[in-house]
Coordinates of C-alpha atoms in Angstrom, one line a residue:
X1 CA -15.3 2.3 8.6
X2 CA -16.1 4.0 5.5
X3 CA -18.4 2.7 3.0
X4 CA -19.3 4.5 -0.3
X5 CA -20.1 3.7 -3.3
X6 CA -22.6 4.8 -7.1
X7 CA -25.1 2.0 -5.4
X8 CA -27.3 2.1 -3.0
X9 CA -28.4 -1.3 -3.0
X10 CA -24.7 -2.5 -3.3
X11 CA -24.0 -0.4 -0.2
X12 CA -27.0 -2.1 1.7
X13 CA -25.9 -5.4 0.9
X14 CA -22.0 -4.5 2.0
X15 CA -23.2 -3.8 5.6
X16 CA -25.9 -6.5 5.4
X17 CA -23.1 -8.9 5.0
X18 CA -20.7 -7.2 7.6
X19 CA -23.0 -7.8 10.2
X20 CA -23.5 -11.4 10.0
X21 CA -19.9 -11.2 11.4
X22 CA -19.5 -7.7 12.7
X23 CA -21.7 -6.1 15.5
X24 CA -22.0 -2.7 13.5
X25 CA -24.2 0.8 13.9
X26 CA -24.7 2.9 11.3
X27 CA -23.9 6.7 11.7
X28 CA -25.5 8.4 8.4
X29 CA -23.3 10.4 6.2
X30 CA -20.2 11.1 7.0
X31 CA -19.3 13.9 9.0
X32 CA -15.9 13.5 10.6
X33 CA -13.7 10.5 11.0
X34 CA -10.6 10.3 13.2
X35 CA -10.1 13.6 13.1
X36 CA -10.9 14.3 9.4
X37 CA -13.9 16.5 8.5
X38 CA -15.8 16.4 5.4
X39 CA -17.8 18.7 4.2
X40 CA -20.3 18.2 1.3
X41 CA -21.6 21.4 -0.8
X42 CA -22.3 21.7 -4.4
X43 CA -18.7 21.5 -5.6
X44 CA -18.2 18.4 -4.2
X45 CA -16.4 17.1 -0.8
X46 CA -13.9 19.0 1.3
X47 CA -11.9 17.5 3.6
X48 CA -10.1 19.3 6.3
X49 CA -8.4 19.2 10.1
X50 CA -9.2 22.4 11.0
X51 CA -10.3 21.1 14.7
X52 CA -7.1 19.3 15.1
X53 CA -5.2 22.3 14.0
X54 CA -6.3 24.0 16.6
X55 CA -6.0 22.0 19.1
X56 CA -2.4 21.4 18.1
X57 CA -2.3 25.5 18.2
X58 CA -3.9 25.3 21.9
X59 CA -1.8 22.1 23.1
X60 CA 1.6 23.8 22.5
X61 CA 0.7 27.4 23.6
X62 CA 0.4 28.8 20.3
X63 CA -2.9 29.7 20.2
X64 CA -1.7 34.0 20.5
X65 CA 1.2 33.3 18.3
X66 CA 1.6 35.5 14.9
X67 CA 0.8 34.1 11.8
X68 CA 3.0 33.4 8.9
X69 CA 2.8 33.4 5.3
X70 CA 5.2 30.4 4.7
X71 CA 5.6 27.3 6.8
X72 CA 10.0 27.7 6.2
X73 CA 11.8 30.2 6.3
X74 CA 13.2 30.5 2.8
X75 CA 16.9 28.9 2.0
X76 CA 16.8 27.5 5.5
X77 CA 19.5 24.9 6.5
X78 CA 19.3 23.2 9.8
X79 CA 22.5 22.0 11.7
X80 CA 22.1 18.5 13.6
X81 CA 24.9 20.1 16.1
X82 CA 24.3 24.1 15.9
X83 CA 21.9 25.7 18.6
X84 CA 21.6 24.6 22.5
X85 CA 20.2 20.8 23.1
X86 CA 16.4 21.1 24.4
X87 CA 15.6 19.5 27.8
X88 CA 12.9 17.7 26.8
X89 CA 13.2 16.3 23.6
X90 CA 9.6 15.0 23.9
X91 CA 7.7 17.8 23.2
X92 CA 9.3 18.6 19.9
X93 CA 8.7 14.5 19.1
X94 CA 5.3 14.8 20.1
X95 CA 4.7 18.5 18.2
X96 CA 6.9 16.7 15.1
X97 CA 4.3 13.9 15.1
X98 CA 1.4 15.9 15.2
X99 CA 2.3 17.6 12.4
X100 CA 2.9 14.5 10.4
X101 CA -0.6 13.5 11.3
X102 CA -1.6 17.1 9.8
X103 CA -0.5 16.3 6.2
X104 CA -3.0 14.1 5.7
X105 CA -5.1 17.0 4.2
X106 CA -2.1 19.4 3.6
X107 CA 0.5 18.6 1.0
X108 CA 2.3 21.9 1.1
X109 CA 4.0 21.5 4.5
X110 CA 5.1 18.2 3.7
X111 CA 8.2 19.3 3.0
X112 CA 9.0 21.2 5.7
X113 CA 7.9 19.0 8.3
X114 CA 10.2 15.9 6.8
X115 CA 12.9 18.6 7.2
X116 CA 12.4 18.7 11.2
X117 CA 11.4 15.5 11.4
X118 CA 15.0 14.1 10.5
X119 CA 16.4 15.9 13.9
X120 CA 14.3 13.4 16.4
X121 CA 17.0 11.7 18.3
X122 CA 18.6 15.5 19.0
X123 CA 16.5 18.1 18.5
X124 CA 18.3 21.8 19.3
X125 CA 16.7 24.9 19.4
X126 CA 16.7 26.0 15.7
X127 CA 14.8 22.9 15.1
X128 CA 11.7 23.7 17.6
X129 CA 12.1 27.1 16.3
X130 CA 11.2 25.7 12.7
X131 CA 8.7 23.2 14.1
X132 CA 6.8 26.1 15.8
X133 CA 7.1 28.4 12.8
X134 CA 4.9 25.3 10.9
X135 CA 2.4 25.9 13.6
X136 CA 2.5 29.6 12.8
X137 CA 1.5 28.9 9.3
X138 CA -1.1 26.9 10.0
X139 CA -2.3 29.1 12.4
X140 CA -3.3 31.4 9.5
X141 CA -4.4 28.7 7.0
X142 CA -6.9 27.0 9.2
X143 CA -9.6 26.7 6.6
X144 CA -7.5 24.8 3.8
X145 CA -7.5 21.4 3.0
X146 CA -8.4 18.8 -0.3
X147 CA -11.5 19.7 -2.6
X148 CA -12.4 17.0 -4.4
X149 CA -15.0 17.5 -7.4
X150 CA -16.8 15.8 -9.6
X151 CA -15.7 15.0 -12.9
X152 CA -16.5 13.3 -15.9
X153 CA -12.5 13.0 -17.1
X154 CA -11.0 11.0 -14.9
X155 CA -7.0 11.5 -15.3
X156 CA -4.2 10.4 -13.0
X157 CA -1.5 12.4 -13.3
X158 CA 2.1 12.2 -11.9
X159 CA 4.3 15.2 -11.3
X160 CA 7.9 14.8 -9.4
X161 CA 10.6 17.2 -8.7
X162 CA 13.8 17.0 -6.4
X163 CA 16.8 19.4 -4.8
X164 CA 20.4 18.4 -5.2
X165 CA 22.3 18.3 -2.2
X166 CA 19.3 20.2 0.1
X167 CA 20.9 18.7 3.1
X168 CA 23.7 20.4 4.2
X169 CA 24.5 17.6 7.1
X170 CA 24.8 14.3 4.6
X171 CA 24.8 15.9 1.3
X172 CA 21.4 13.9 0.5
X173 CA 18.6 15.7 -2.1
X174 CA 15.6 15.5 -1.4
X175 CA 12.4 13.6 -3.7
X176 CA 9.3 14.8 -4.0
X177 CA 6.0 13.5 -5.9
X178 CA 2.2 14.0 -6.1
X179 CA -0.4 12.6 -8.3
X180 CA -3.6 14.3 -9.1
X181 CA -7.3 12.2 -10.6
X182 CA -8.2 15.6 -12.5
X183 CA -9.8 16.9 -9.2
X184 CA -7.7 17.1 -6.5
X185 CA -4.7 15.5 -5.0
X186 CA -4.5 12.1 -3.9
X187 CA -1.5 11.1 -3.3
X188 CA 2.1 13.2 -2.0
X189 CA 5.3 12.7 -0.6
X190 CA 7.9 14.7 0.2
X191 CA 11.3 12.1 1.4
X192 CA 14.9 12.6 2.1
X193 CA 16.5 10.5 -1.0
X194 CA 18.6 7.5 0.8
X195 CA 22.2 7.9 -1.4
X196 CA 24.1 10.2 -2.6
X197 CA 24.3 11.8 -6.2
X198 CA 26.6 13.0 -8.1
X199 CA 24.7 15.6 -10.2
X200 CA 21.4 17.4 -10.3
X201 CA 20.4 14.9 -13.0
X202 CA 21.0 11.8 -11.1
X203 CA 18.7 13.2 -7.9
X204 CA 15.6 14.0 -10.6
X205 CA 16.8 10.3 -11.9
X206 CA 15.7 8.9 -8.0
X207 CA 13.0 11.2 -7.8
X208 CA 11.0 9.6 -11.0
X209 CA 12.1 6.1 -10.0
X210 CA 10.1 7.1 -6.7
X211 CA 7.1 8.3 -8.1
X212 CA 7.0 5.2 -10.8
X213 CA 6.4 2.9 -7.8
X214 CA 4.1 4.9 -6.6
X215 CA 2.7 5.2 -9.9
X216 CA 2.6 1.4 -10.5
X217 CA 0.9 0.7 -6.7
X218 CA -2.2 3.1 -7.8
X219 CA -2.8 1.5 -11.4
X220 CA -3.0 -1.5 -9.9
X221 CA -5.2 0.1 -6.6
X222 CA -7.4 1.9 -9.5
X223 CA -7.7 -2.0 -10.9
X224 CA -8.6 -3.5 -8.3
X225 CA -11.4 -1.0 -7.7
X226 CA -13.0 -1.9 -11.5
X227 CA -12.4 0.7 -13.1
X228 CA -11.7 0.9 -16.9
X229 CA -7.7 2.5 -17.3
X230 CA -6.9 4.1 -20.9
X231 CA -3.5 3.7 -20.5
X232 CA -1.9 6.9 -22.2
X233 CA 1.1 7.9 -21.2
X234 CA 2.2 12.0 -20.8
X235 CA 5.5 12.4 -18.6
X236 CA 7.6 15.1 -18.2
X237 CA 11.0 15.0 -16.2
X238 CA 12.2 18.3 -14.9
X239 CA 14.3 20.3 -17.5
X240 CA 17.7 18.3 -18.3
X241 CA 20.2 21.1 -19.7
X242 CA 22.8 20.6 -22.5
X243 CA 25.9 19.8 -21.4
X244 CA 24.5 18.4 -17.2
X245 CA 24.9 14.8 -18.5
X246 CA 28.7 14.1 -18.3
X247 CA 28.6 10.2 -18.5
X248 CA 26.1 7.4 -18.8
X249 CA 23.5 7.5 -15.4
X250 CA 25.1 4.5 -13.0
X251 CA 22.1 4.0 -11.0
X252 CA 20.6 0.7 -9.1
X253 CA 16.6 1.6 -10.2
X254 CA 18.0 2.6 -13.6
X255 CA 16.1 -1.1 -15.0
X256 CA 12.5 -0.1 -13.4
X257 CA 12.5 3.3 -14.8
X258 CA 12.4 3.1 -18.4
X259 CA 13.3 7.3 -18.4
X260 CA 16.9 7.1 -19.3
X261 CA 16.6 7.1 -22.9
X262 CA 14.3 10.1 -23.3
X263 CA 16.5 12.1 -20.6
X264 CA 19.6 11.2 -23.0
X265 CA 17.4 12.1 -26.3
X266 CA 16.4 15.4 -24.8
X267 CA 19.7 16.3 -23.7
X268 CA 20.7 16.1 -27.1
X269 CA 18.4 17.9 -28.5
X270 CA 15.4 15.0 -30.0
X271 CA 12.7 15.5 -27.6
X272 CA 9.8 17.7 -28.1
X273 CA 9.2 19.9 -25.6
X274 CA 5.8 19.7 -24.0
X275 CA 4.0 22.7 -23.7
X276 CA 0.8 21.9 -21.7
X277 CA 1.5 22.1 -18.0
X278 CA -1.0 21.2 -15.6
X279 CA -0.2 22.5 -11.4
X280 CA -1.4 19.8 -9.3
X281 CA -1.8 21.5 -6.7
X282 CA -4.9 23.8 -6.7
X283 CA -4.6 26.3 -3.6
X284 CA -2.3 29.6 -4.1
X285 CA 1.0 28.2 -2.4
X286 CA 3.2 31.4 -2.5
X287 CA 6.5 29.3 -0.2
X288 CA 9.3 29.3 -2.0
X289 CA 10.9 26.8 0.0
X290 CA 8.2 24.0 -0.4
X291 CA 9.5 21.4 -2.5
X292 CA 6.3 20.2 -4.0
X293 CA 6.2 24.3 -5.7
X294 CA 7.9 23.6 -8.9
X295 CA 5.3 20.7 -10.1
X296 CA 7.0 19.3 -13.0
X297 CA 4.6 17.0 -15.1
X298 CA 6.2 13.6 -15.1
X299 CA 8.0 12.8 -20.5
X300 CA 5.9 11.6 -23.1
X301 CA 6.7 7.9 -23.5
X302 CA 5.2 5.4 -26.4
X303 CA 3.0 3.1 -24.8
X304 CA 4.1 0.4 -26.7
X305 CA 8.0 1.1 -25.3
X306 CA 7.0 0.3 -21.7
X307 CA 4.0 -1.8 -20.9
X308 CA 4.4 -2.1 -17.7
X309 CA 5.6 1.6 -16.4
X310 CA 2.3 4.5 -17.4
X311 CA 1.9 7.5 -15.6
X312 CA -1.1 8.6 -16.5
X313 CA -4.7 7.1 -17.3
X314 CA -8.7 8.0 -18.1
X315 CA -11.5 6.1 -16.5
X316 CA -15.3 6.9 -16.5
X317 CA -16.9 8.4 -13.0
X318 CA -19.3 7.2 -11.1
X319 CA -22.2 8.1 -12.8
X320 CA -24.3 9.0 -10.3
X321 CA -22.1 9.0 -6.9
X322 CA -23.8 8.9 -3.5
X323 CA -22.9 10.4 -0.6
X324 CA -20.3 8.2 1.9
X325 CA -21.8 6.7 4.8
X326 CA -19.7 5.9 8.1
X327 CA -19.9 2.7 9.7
X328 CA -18.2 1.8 13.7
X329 CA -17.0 -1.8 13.4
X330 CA -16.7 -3.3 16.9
X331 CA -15.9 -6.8 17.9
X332 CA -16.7 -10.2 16.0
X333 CA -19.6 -11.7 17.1
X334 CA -20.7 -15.5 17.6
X335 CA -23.4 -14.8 15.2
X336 CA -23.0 -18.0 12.1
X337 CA -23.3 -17.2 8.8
X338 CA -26.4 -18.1 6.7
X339 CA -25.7 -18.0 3.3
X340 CA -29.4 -18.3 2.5

């Protein structure tokens, strides 16, 4: 268990508390957690899986393997029935996981390990081949992971982009999302879109819907943590063309995402462009096959139009942030609570 906090005393009384009802041993300041290391220096925290990389390099004999400078090979489109069948289908579920495990502190090969991961019940060769060629990458990116800084302007924003018909197999696009708090990223996904669309516009349409949940669940996460939300609004969705929107957008999550009327007004020609464009992702990501690359900031909506729907919000810092501490939490013990 992780307990942080701006108190110390607040802290004490936490684990004070636990105990009563938890055997517990305190470990100091955090150092590595379930595989996660985090790092403290002057610029903040750093948190990384550089061990388990490696030992994912080592477990699947890639430890001499050559490095590469993309985890896909660009414009890449895997077959579910081209290449020979593997014989044992459980090391490419077992590398597949792993990797999955891995994005916990690496956004950008998010995408390309949802790609392979859609091939589990019949994985072929071409699909290990792109499996191992994530390993490869990370192989040579050992040292990145999450930086995250302190700042006085706390911001959440949302950024979403999507293909059109990426998969070649079921003609499904694929939705991507990541929200930033002005530091670093917190919160990514990178997900095979579960219908089909009929246009470009229509698959950005899912994608927002997508990250408006997501949206909505950390608001109310942020809330529940006491923290003051300013609830402006700046969203930006992707860049709808004159002439792409041929009829009236037919889709079931069209009532939760309030975007339709600004992807109409911009289409013809009312909305403002937004100039000020914010990457979310802070490390030099040179793939041009990662979906997450593009980063279009989620358009600028009147807060009074949609109460319930905001994208992005200020609220103060900790003024003076402590260090996490790490906790073990074993089992419940027969000790009673004393109030007193």
């Amino acid at each position: 268990m992780i307990i942080t906090g701006d108190n110390e005393s607040e802290i004490s009384n936490l684990r004070n508390d636990l105990s009563v009802r938890f055997d517990m041993k305190i470990l100091g300041e955090i150092g590595c957690f379930l595989g996660l290391e985090i790092e403290k220096s002057d610029q903040g925290y750093f948190g990384s899986q550089r061990a388990y990389a490696k030992s994912l390099l080592e477990r699947f004999s890639m430890g001499d393997s050559k490095e590469k400078a993309t985890p896909m090979e660009p414009n890449l489109k895997l077959k579910k029935d081209k290449g020979k069948p593997l014989k044992d289908a459980r090391k490419f579920r077992q590398l597949v996981g792993s990797l999955i495990y891995l994005t916990i502190t690496r956004p950008e090969i998010s995408y390309s390990v949802s790609v392979v991961s859609q091939f589990m019940q019949n994985p072929r060769t071409p699909h290990l081949e792109a499996a191992r060629r994530i390993l490869r990458y990370v192989k040579g990116t050992l040292d990145y992971g999450l930086l995250y800084k302190r700042c006085d302007n706390f911001v959440l924003s949302g950024f979403t982009d999507a293909d059109w018909a990426g998969d070649t197999n079921d003609r499904h696009s694929t939705s991507g999302y990541c929200f930033n708090t002005g530091s670093a990223t917190v919160s990514w996904c990178s997900k095979k879109q579960n219908i089909v669309v009929l246009s470009s516009t229509e698959a950005e349409y899912v994608a927002a819907t997508m990250a408006t949940q997501e949206c909505v669940w950390l608001k109310r996460l942020i809330e529940d943590m006491f923290c003051e939300v300013d609830y402006a609004v700046q969203i930006k969705l992707g860049h709808v063309q004159r002439g792409c929107i041929y009829q009236p957008l037919n889709v079931q999550d069209q009532k939760f995402c309030p975007y339709g009327p600004w992807l109409r007004a911009e289409h013809e020609g009312k909305c403002p462009k937004n100039a000020e464009w914010n990457p979310p992702l802070n490390g030099e990501i040179s793939a041009p096959a990662i979906l997450l690359h593009d980063r279009r900031l989620l358009p600028q909506i009147p807060v009074g139009d949609t109460p319930k729907v905001r994208s992005q919000y200020n609220a103060p810092s900790p003024a003076n942030p402590t260090s996490p501490h790490l906790t073990s939490q074993h089992q419940p013990t027969d000790k009673p609570h004393n109030p007193t």
